[in-house]
Amino acid sequence: AQSVTQLDSHVSVSEGTPVLLRCNYSSSYSPSLFWYVQHPNKGLQLLLKYTSAATLVKGINGFEAEFKKSETSFHLTKPSAHMSDAAEYFCVVGAGNMLTFGGGTRLMVKP
Amino acid sequence: NAGVMQNPRHLVRRRGQEARLRCSPMKGHSHVYWYRQLPEEGLKFMVYLQKENIIDESGMPKERFSAEFPKEGPSILRIQQVVRGDSAAYFCASSHQRRLAGVEQFFGPGTRLTVL
């Protein structure tokens, strides 16, 4: 069995400041971990994925995430937020046939 | 190279009617997944299909819901006798091989079903 907990349902940052979206997971297997972004009324776009290679994963649009097995965490970060980053972000664990989604974190970016 | 296509994008049904949601996977993909997203929630897995086969339907409600992925044509998610609680966004995803660790699923734009 696997599960994902996104610790913050809403995060608000000012443009140009760092972003941290937190994610903890549990999995019976060696998991694959993903971050997806969903803009309003749009589908999901993959930001990055971890598949047991390097623990620091770089994704699109300047995002990156670090896999920490001891903490069962996979937090998403970005050094400097942009207005276009405002969206819903989902941490996802994959194993076997399915993806299990966290509840999502809504990122708001203030000018 | 078109991505995953879903239609309709918006669907309104009255209680008791049937809803049919269609999904065309990315070119070359033979694995299709359906997810449901209730308001203010994450996506929940419903069913995983390969051409002409249901591989995993552990997330499908036992009644009124069915899915197929025929040899020719799109995958169809069918909801019979819809109720208000079926109102949600339904997303389809596809992948180019059986879902293993690390294989990315590509998502469509979703169908937003509203039941009046």
XYZ file of N, CA and C in Angstrom:
681
model
N 0.846 -1.186 0.000
C 0.000 0.000 0.000
C 0.881 1.236 0.000
N 0.368 2.299 -0.556
C 1.140 3.540 -0.610
C 0.217 4.712 -0.347
N 0.808 5.775 0.156
C 0.033 6.978 0.410
C 0.941 8.185 0.303
N 0.325 9.329 0.115
C 1.064 10.575 -0.031
C 0.377 11.636 0.806
N 1.155 12.384 1.550
C 0.616 13.489 2.335
C 1.301 14.779 1.927
N 0.506 15.709 1.463
C 1.030 17.055 1.192
C 0.650 17.907 2.387
N 1.665 18.416 3.037
C 1.472 18.975 4.366
C 0.747 20.311 4.371
N 0.753 21.005 3.256
C 0.107 22.314 3.177
C -0.907 22.308 2.041
N -2.140 22.660 2.339
C -3.130 22.729 1.266
C -2.996 24.029 0.474
N -2.482 25.084 1.110
C -2.275 26.373 0.443
C -0.921 26.929 0.861
N -0.193 27.469 -0.109
C 1.057 28.169 0.152
C 1.018 29.484 -0.611
N 1.370 30.571 0.072
C 1.387 31.884 -0.567
C 2.783 32.475 -0.446
N 3.347 32.906 -1.570
C 4.675 33.513 -1.574
C 4.624 34.782 -2.416
N 5.613 35.633 -2.227
C 5.754 36.821 -3.067
C 6.616 36.483 -4.273
N 6.321 37.145 -5.362
C 7.122 36.934 -6.571
C 8.591 37.196 -6.272
N 9.446 36.296 -6.757
C 10.875 36.459 -6.543
C 11.409 35.786 -5.296
N 10.529 35.283 -4.433
C 10.970 34.599 -3.206
C 10.928 33.085 -3.419
N 11.622 32.332 -2.534
C 11.676 30.870 -2.738
C 10.333 30.189 -2.481
N 10.202 29.050 -3.144
C 9.015 28.206 -2.992
C 9.418 26.882 -2.351
N 8.626 26.440 -1.375
C 8.804 25.114 -0.773
C 7.433 24.473 -0.638
N 7.231 23.374 -1.323
C 5.994 22.598 -1.205
C 6.375 21.233 -0.640
N 5.767 20.871 0.492
C 6.211 19.699 1.234
C 5.382 18.461 0.900
N 6.086 17.334 0.886
C 5.440 16.062 0.559
C 6.109 14.943 1.331
N 5.297 14.123 1.985
C 5.781 12.896 2.612
C 5.016 11.718 2.026
N 5.681 10.596 1.925
C 5.061 9.445 1.296
C 5.279 8.206 2.143
N 4.496 7.201 1.873
C 4.774 5.867 2.395
C 4.511 4.870 1.284
N 5.357 3.863 1.210
C 5.209 2.870 0.159
C 5.830 1.564 0.592
N 5.190 0.480 0.211
C 5.719 -0.845 0.530
C 6.863 -1.227 -0.400
N 6.958 -0.523 -1.515
C 7.962 -0.834 -2.515
C 8.969 0.311 -2.595
N 10.002 0.105 -3.370
C 10.859 1.241 -3.727
C 10.067 2.102 -4.694
N 9.696 3.265 -4.276
C 8.714 4.020 -5.069
C 9.346 4.827 -6.187
N 8.520 5.145 -7.150
C 8.803 6.259 -8.041
C 7.995 7.437 -7.520
N 8.568 8.599 -7.596
C 7.901 9.798 -7.075
C 7.866 10.858 -8.163
N 6.750 11.561 -8.218
C 6.536 12.564 -9.257
C 5.955 13.824 -8.610
N 6.193 14.937 -9.260
C 5.426 16.145 -9.019
C 4.753 16.543 -10.322
N 3.423 16.769 -10.231
C 2.655 17.262 -11.364
C 2.093 18.638 -11.008
N 1.898 19.471 -12.033
C 1.281 20.781 -11.843
C -0.004 20.841 -12.652
N -1.009 21.474 -12.074
C -2.295 21.637 -12.758
C -2.689 23.107 -12.712
N -2.715 23.734 -13.877
C -3.202 25.103 -13.969
C -4.716 25.075 -14.071
N -5.380 26.172 -13.696
C -6.852 26.172 -13.644
C -7.497 25.659 -14.915
N -8.414 24.737 -14.746
C -9.181 24.149 -15.859
C -8.303 23.510 -16.922
N -7.147 23.061 -16.520
C -6.241 22.402 -17.460
C -5.925 20.989 -16.954
N -5.257 20.224 -17.809
C -4.799 18.902 -17.408
C -3.540 18.993 -16.563
N -2.944 17.851 -16.295
C -1.756 17.802 -15.453
C -0.501 17.719 -16.303
N 0.508 18.438 -15.854
C 1.792 18.432 -16.554
C 2.860 17.927 -15.591
N 3.710 17.031 -16.075
C 4.776 16.511 -15.231
C 5.864 17.560 -15.042
N 6.210 17.831 -13.783
C 7.316 18.740 -13.470
C 8.634 17.985 -13.394
N 8.612 16.864 -12.679
C 9.835 16.080 -12.500
C 9.477 14.718 -11.927
N 10.472 13.802 -12.002
C 10.239 12.470 -11.442
C 11.518 11.909 -10.861
N 11.366 11.115 -9.818
C 12.466 10.397 -9.188
C 12.252 8.906 -9.417
N 13.327 8.249 -9.912
C 13.197 6.817 -10.194
C 14.435 6.065 -9.728
N 14.924 6.356 -8.544
C 16.038 5.671 -7.878
C 17.395 5.960 -8.503
N 17.502 7.036 -9.193
C 18.817 7.484 -9.672
C 19.299 8.571 -8.700
N 19.651 9.728 -9.190
C 20.109 10.805 -8.329
C 19.005 11.263 -7.399
N 19.361 11.551 -6.152
C 18.335 11.938 -5.177
C 17.866 13.369 -5.366
N 18.666 14.207 -5.994
C 18.239 15.567 -6.313
C 17.815 15.577 -7.772
N 16.559 15.885 -7.971
C 15.974 15.800 -9.305
C 15.643 17.199 -9.803
N 16.082 17.505 -10.984
C 15.763 18.808 -11.585
C 14.635 18.634 -12.587
N 13.699 19.580 -12.551
C 12.560 19.496 -13.456
C 12.476 20.716 -14.350
N 11.282 20.902 -14.899
C 11.074 22.032 -15.793
C 10.792 23.307 -15.000
N 10.949 24.437 -15.660
C 10.596 25.746 -15.092
C 11.347 26.063 -13.801
N 12.537 25.500 -13.628
C 13.371 25.833 -12.483
C 13.051 25.095 -11.202
N 12.108 24.178 -11.244
C 11.759 23.399 -10.057
C 12.736 22.246 -9.847
N 12.920 21.874 -8.601
C 13.670 20.674 -8.270
C 13.122 20.069 -6.989
N 13.454 18.796 -6.773
C 12.980 18.089 -5.584
C 14.069 17.147 -5.114
N 14.126 16.945 -3.811
C 15.130 16.066 -3.238
C 14.452 14.880 -2.549
N 14.869 13.693 -2.933
C 14.365 12.470 -2.321
C 15.188 12.177 -1.071
N 14.517 12.108 0.073
C 15.190 11.794 1.327
C 14.535 10.554 1.924
N 15.195 9.431 1.750
C 14.596 8.166 2.179
C 14.413 8.124 3.690
N 15.392 8.641 4.435
C 15.319 8.574 5.890
C 14.138 9.368 6.438
N 13.742 10.398 5.698
C 12.621 11.233 6.123
C 11.339 10.910 5.348
N 11.420 9.982 4.431
C 10.310 9.660 3.496
C 9.682 10.935 2.953
N 10.553 11.827 2.464
C 10.064 13.102 1.945
C 10.525 13.316 0.517
N 9.802 14.172 -0.170
C 10.127 14.521 -1.557
C 9.617 15.943 -1.781
N 10.228 16.887 -1.084
C 9.770 18.281 -1.143
C 10.167 18.943 -2.451
N 9.290 19.803 -2.932
C 9.501 20.537 -4.185
C 9.955 21.960 -3.872
N 10.984 22.419 -4.562
C 11.491 23.760 -4.313
C 11.752 24.499 -5.613
N 11.784 25.831 -5.486
C 12.181 26.688 -6.596
C 12.788 27.934 -5.975
N 13.926 28.382 -6.464
C 14.613 29.501 -5.794
C 13.841 30.819 -5.852
N 13.120 31.034 -6.948
C 12.487 32.334 -7.146
C 11.140 32.146 -7.845
N 10.066 32.479 -7.163
C 8.728 32.262 -7.715
C 8.398 33.283 -8.794
N 7.660 32.816 -9.779
C 7.160 33.673 -10.856
C 5.646 33.640 -10.821
N 5.019 34.702 -11.294
C 3.549 34.761 -11.267
C 2.931 33.559 -11.981
N 3.583 33.108 -13.028
C 3.032 31.987 -13.805
C 3.111 30.650 -13.065
N 3.775 30.641 -11.908
C 3.844 29.398 -11.120
C 2.574 29.155 -10.310
N 1.692 30.140 -10.239
C 0.452 29.975 -9.478
C -0.370 28.841 -10.090
N -0.607 27.817 -9.298
C -1.287 26.617 -9.803
C -1.472 25.647 -8.633
N -2.037 24.475 -8.955
C -2.152 23.385 -7.976
C -1.040 22.387 -8.262
N -0.374 21.942 -7.205
C 0.743 21.011 -7.356
C 0.428 19.711 -6.632
N 0.699 18.613 -7.320
C 0.398 17.294 -6.754
C 1.674 16.466 -6.647
N 1.900 15.939 -5.459
C 2.956 14.960 -5.230
C 2.345 13.584 -5.446
N 3.055 12.726 -6.164
C 2.480 11.459 -6.594
C 3.489 10.340 -6.367
N 3.021 9.223 -5.842
C 3.876 8.048 -5.706
C 3.368 6.979 -6.655
N 4.288 6.332 -7.327
C 3.917 5.307 -8.297
C 4.579 3.990 -7.959
N 3.775 2.943 -8.051
C 4.285 1.583 -7.877
C 3.253 0.649 -8.479
N 3.733 -0.405 -9.108
C 2.764 -1.308 -9.728
C 2.019 -0.623 -10.855
N 0.719 -0.780 -10.862
C -0.086 -0.295 -11.972
C -0.633 1.109 -11.800
N -0.480 1.733 -10.673
C -1.206 2.967 -10.491
C -0.370 4.050 -9.843
N -0.841 5.261 -10.032
C -0.303 6.431 -9.353
C -1.232 6.775 -8.198
N -0.648 7.135 -7.056
C -1.426 7.603 -5.909
C -1.092 9.064 -5.677
N -2.137 9.896 -5.700
C -1.956 11.338 -5.623
C -2.112 11.840 -4.195
N -1.310 12.865 -3.852
C -1.576 13.625 -2.654
C -2.768 14.537 -2.866
N -3.174 15.203 -1.804
C -4.357 16.046 -1.879
C -4.148 17.358 -2.608
N -2.900 17.683 -2.902
C -2.620 18.897 -3.651
C -2.259 20.074 -2.768
N -1.434 20.955 -3.294
C -1.095 22.227 -2.644
C -1.336 23.337 -3.644
N -2.161 24.288 -3.243
C -2.427 25.436 -4.117
C -1.384 26.510 -3.831
N -0.605 26.833 -4.847
C 0.426 27.868 -4.723
C -0.109 29.189 -5.245
N -0.063 30.198 -4.407
C -0.449 31.544 -4.801
C 0.801 32.409 -4.805
N 0.956 33.242 -5.825
C 2.119 34.104 -5.959
C 1.643 35.551 -5.976
N 2.094 36.313 -5.005
C 1.696 37.709 -4.902
C 2.705 38.604 -5.619
N 2.217 39.644 -6.279
C 3.145 40.543 -6.983
C 3.990 41.364 -6.007
N 2.532 16.133 -32.991
C 2.248 14.927 -32.200
C 1.249 15.303 -31.112
N -0.019 14.990 -31.353
C -1.058 15.400 -30.426
C -0.890 14.663 -29.113
N -1.283 15.337 -28.048
C -1.257 14.726 -26.740
C -2.495 13.885 -26.526
N -2.780 13.578 -25.258
C -3.977 12.816 -24.917
C -5.206 13.710 -25.152
N -6.162 13.178 -25.868
C -7.363 13.950 -26.192
C -8.540 13.405 -25.407
N -9.329 14.304 -24.861
C -10.541 13.901 -24.170
C -11.705 14.736 -24.690
N -12.828 14.089 -24.861
C -14.034 14.849 -25.198
C -15.263 14.157 -24.656
N -16.277 14.941 -24.340
C -16.257 16.396 -24.390
C -15.453 16.993 -23.239
N -15.156 18.251 -23.312
C -14.447 18.910 -22.210
C -15.405 19.200 -21.053
N -16.630 19.483 -21.389
C -17.653 19.738 -20.384
C -18.895 18.946 -20.772
N -19.517 18.339 -19.771
C -20.706 17.519 -20.015
C -21.690 17.770 -18.892
N -22.915 18.097 -19.274
C -23.972 18.314 -18.287
C -25.028 17.242 -18.492
N -25.398 16.582 -17.414
C -26.423 15.544 -17.464
C -27.395 15.752 -16.313
N -28.632 15.302 -16.539
C -29.610 15.283 -15.457
C -29.532 13.936 -14.746
N -29.927 13.924 -13.499
C -29.924 12.674 -12.734
C -30.671 11.579 -13.485
N -30.077 10.407 -13.530
C -30.686 9.269 -14.202
C -30.236 9.074 -15.634
N -29.600 10.092 -16.230
C -29.116 9.944 -17.606
C -27.780 9.207 -17.614
N -27.317 8.937 -18.818
C -26.027 8.273 -18.984
C -24.977 9.297 -19.413
N -23.753 9.094 -18.951
C -22.630 9.942 -19.376
C -21.584 9.059 -20.051
N -21.115 9.500 -21.207
C -20.038 8.790 -21.921
C -18.877 9.745 -22.114
N -17.726 9.350 -21.601
C -16.526 10.164 -21.682
C -15.523 9.416 -22.558
N -14.916 10.161 -23.481
C -14.016 9.523 -24.431
C -12.584 9.995 -24.246
N -11.664 9.083 -24.514
C -10.241 9.388 -24.363
C -9.463 8.736 -25.486
N -8.719 9.546 -26.216
C -7.803 9.022 -27.228
C -6.389 9.181 -26.711
N -5.662 8.083 -26.510
C -4.308 8.193 -25.956
C -3.351 8.814 -26.963
N -2.177 9.132 -26.472
C -1.128 9.644 -27.346
C -0.782 8.575 -28.384
N -0.329 9.029 -29.519
C 0.046 8.113 -30.586
C 1.119 7.161 -30.086
N 0.906 5.869 -30.307
C 1.886 4.870 -29.893
C 1.671 4.342 -28.490
N 0.731 4.942 -27.747
C 0.456 4.464 -26.389
C -0.680 3.453 -26.420
N -0.489 2.351 -25.693
C -1.533 1.340 -25.656
C -2.051 1.102 -24.241
N -1.642 1.954 -23.297
C -2.067 1.810 -21.904
C -2.824 3.072 -21.511
N -4.009 2.895 -20.985
C -4.879 4.017 -20.638
C -5.325 3.895 -19.179
N -5.384 5.020 -18.513
C -5.770 5.082 -17.097
C -6.844 6.154 -16.951
N -7.832 5.892 -16.122
C -8.853 6.891 -15.809
C -8.754 7.266 -14.336
N -8.887 8.581 -14.082
C -8.853 9.108 -12.727
C -10.058 10.036 -12.534
N -10.481 10.160 -11.290
C -11.559 11.101 -10.957
C -11.033 12.115 -9.944
N -11.398 13.368 -10.145
C -10.993 14.423 -9.230
C -12.241 15.120 -8.730
N -12.536 14.909 -7.459
C -13.649 15.627 -6.838
C -13.188 17.029 -6.463
N -14.097 17.975 -6.322
C -13.705 19.353 -5.986
C -12.790 19.413 -4.768
N -11.735 20.176 -4.899
C -10.784 20.416 -3.804
C -10.053 19.150 -3.354
N -10.006 18.133 -4.191
C -9.302 16.900 -3.840
C -8.292 16.530 -4.916
N -7.422 15.595 -4.577
C -6.491 15.063 -5.567
C -7.178 14.065 -6.472
N -6.415 13.547 -7.423
C -6.953 12.568 -8.351
C -6.970 11.188 -7.717
N -8.050 10.449 -7.985
C -8.170 9.082 -7.480
C -8.222 8.124 -8.657
N -7.368 7.116 -8.607
C -7.313 6.115 -9.661
C -8.641 5.362 -9.758
N -9.072 5.132 -11.005
C -10.294 4.360 -11.208
C -9.990 3.030 -11.897
N -9.361 3.111 -13.081
C -9.204 1.892 -13.874
C -8.025 2.035 -14.812
N -7.406 0.883 -15.104
C -6.259 0.822 -16.004
C -6.583 -0.200 -17.088
N -6.455 0.214 -18.351
C -6.808 -0.656 -19.465
C -5.691 -0.721 -20.482
N -5.612 -1.876 -21.103
C -4.839 -2.028 -22.322
C -5.833 -2.326 -23.420
N -5.382 -2.359 -24.627
C -6.289 -2.617 -25.741
C -7.111 -3.883 -25.479
N -8.412 -3.703 -25.423
C -9.391 -4.782 -25.277
C -9.327 -5.493 -23.923
N -8.540 -4.995 -22.992
C -8.430 -5.653 -21.677
C -8.499 -4.647 -20.541
N -9.197 -5.019 -19.491
C -9.151 -4.276 -18.243
C -8.098 -4.934 -17.372
N -7.067 -4.153 -17.015
C -5.959 -4.708 -16.242
C -6.212 -4.566 -14.747
N -6.731 -3.427 -14.345
C -6.935 -3.139 -12.919
C -8.115 -2.201 -12.800
N -9.171 -2.640 -12.168
C -10.344 -1.771 -11.974
C -10.639 -1.606 -10.498
N -9.601 -1.669 -9.686
C -9.789 -1.631 -8.240
C -10.354 -0.310 -7.736
N -10.241 0.754 -8.533
C -10.761 2.046 -8.106
C -12.129 2.384 -8.663
N -12.706 1.485 -9.411
C -14.013 1.748 -10.026
C -15.131 1.421 -9.036
N -16.122 2.306 -8.939
C -17.320 1.919 -8.172
C -17.925 0.645 -8.754
N -18.504 -0.163 -7.887
C -18.988 -1.490 -8.317
C -20.201 -1.387 -9.233
N -20.973 -0.342 -9.091
C -22.198 -0.234 -9.879
C -22.161 1.028 -10.733
N -22.819 0.968 -11.844
C -23.093 2.094 -12.766
C -21.897 2.518 -13.590
N -20.691 2.185 -13.202
C -19.486 2.623 -13.920
C -18.906 1.450 -14.714
N -18.489 1.744 -15.945
C -17.798 0.743 -16.740
C -16.815 1.449 -17.660
N -15.820 0.715 -18.108
C -14.806 1.282 -19.002
C -14.424 0.246 -20.034
N -14.041 0.746 -21.199
C -13.574 -0.135 -22.256
C -12.513 0.580 -23.071
N -11.704 -0.212 -23.740
C -10.682 0.322 -24.630
C -10.619 -0.641 -25.809
N -11.470 -0.402 -26.812
C -11.571 -1.361 -27.917
C -10.334 -1.344 -28.808
N -10.280 -2.348 -29.645
C -9.134 -2.472 -30.556
C -9.009 -1.235 -31.437
N -10.138 -0.740 -31.898
C -10.148 0.482 -32.697
C -10.947 1.540 -31.950
N -10.461 2.749 -31.964
C -11.228 3.838 -31.373
C -10.772 4.177 -29.968
N -11.419 5.202 -29.399
C -10.976 5.705 -28.100
C -11.408 4.805 -26.937
N -10.846 5.071 -25.789
C -11.322 4.457 -24.563
C -12.582 5.209 -24.118
N -13.524 4.476 -23.569
C -14.786 5.060 -23.125
C -14.977 4.764 -21.642
N -15.293 5.816 -20.883
C -15.746 5.648 -19.508
C -17.238 5.953 -19.509
N -18.022 5.002 -19.056
C -19.468 5.110 -19.124
C -20.043 5.115 -17.709
N -20.897 6.096 -17.454
C -21.558 6.170 -16.152
C -23.059 6.128 -16.413
N -23.683 5.092 -15.920
C -25.129 4.956 -16.101
C -25.877 5.575 -14.927
N -27.073 6.059 -15.194
C -27.962 6.591 -14.145
C -27.197 7.525 -13.205
N -26.654 8.588 -13.782
C -25.796 9.480 -13.003
C -26.552 10.080 -11.826
N -25.766 10.338 -10.767
C -26.282 11.022 -9.576
C -25.413 12.244 -9.333
N -25.908 13.136 -8.461
C -25.179 14.396 -8.231
C -23.753 14.143 -7.757
N -23.547 13.091 -6.992
C -22.216 12.778 -6.477
C -21.214 12.382 -7.546
N -21.697 12.140 -8.765
C -20.783 11.819 -9.868
C -20.162 13.075 -10.465
N -20.653 14.233 -10.091
C -20.092 15.485 -10.603
C -18.623 15.593 -10.194
N -17.772 15.707 -11.166
C -16.321 15.703 -10.922
C -15.616 15.969 -12.239
N -14.288 16.099 -12.138
C -13.461 16.116 -13.345
C -12.886 14.719 -13.531
N -12.998 14.210 -14.740
C -12.500 12.869 -15.042
C -11.320 13.023 -16.003
N -10.186 12.510 -15.563
C -8.966 12.627 -16.356
C -8.557 11.267 -16.899
N -8.080 11.295 -18.100
C -7.515 10.129 -18.743
C -6.010 10.351 -18.885
N -5.243 9.287 -18.726
C -3.801 9.345 -18.943
C -3.397 8.155 -19.794
N -2.280 8.281 -20.475
C -1.785 7.151 -21.253
C -0.283 7.004 -21.071
N 0.201 5.798 -21.307
C 1.640 5.548 -21.270
C 1.981 4.571 -22.374
N 3.275 4.505 -22.695
C 3.679 3.722 -23.851
C 4.067 2.299 -23.496
N 4.043 1.970 -22.215
C 4.320 0.598 -21.819
C 3.632 0.356 -20.504
N 3.622 -0.869 -20.087
C 2.976 -1.204 -18.833
C 3.561 -0.363 -17.717
N 2.696 0.041 -16.839
C 3.103 0.951 -15.779
C 4.128 0.264 -14.881
N 5.365 0.716 -14.980
C 6.428 0.236 -14.107
C 7.009 1.437 -13.385
N 7.867 1.211 -12.485
C 8.514 2.314 -11.787
C 9.185 3.230 -12.805
N 8.840 4.474 -12.760
C 9.501 5.460 -13.589
C 8.794 5.777 -14.888
N 7.825 4.988 -15.299
C 7.152 5.282 -16.562
C 6.146 6.404 -16.350
N 6.290 7.433 -17.155
C 5.455 8.612 -17.002
C 4.094 8.394 -17.638
N 3.074 8.890 -17.000
C 1.746 8.926 -17.590
C 1.489 10.345 -18.089
N 0.942 10.435 -19.288
C 0.617 11.716 -19.904
C -0.883 11.940 -19.781
N -1.250 13.104 -19.269
C -2.646 13.354 -18.942
C -3.342 14.200 -20.003
N -4.613 13.908 -20.175
C -5.471 14.737 -21.008
C -5.996 15.922 -20.224
N -6.748 16.815 -20.894
C -7.247 18.031 -20.247
C -8.433 17.785 -19.329
N -9.009 16.582 -19.387
C -10.113 16.252 -18.491
C -11.481 16.548 -19.078
N -12.468 15.853 -18.546
C -13.880 16.125 -18.838
C -14.536 16.504 -17.522
N -15.161 17.681 -17.520
C -15.848 18.122 -16.313
C -17.330 17.781 -16.421
N -17.744 16.834 -15.594
C -19.123 16.365 -15.600
C -19.898 17.077 -14.507
N -21.019 17.643 -14.904
C -21.931 18.271 -13.948
C -23.268 17.552 -14.031
N -23.736 17.081 -12.903
C -25.035 16.400 -12.846
C -26.030 17.319 -12.148
N -27.092 17.656 -12.877
C -28.094 18.578 -12.326
C -29.134 17.844 -11.508
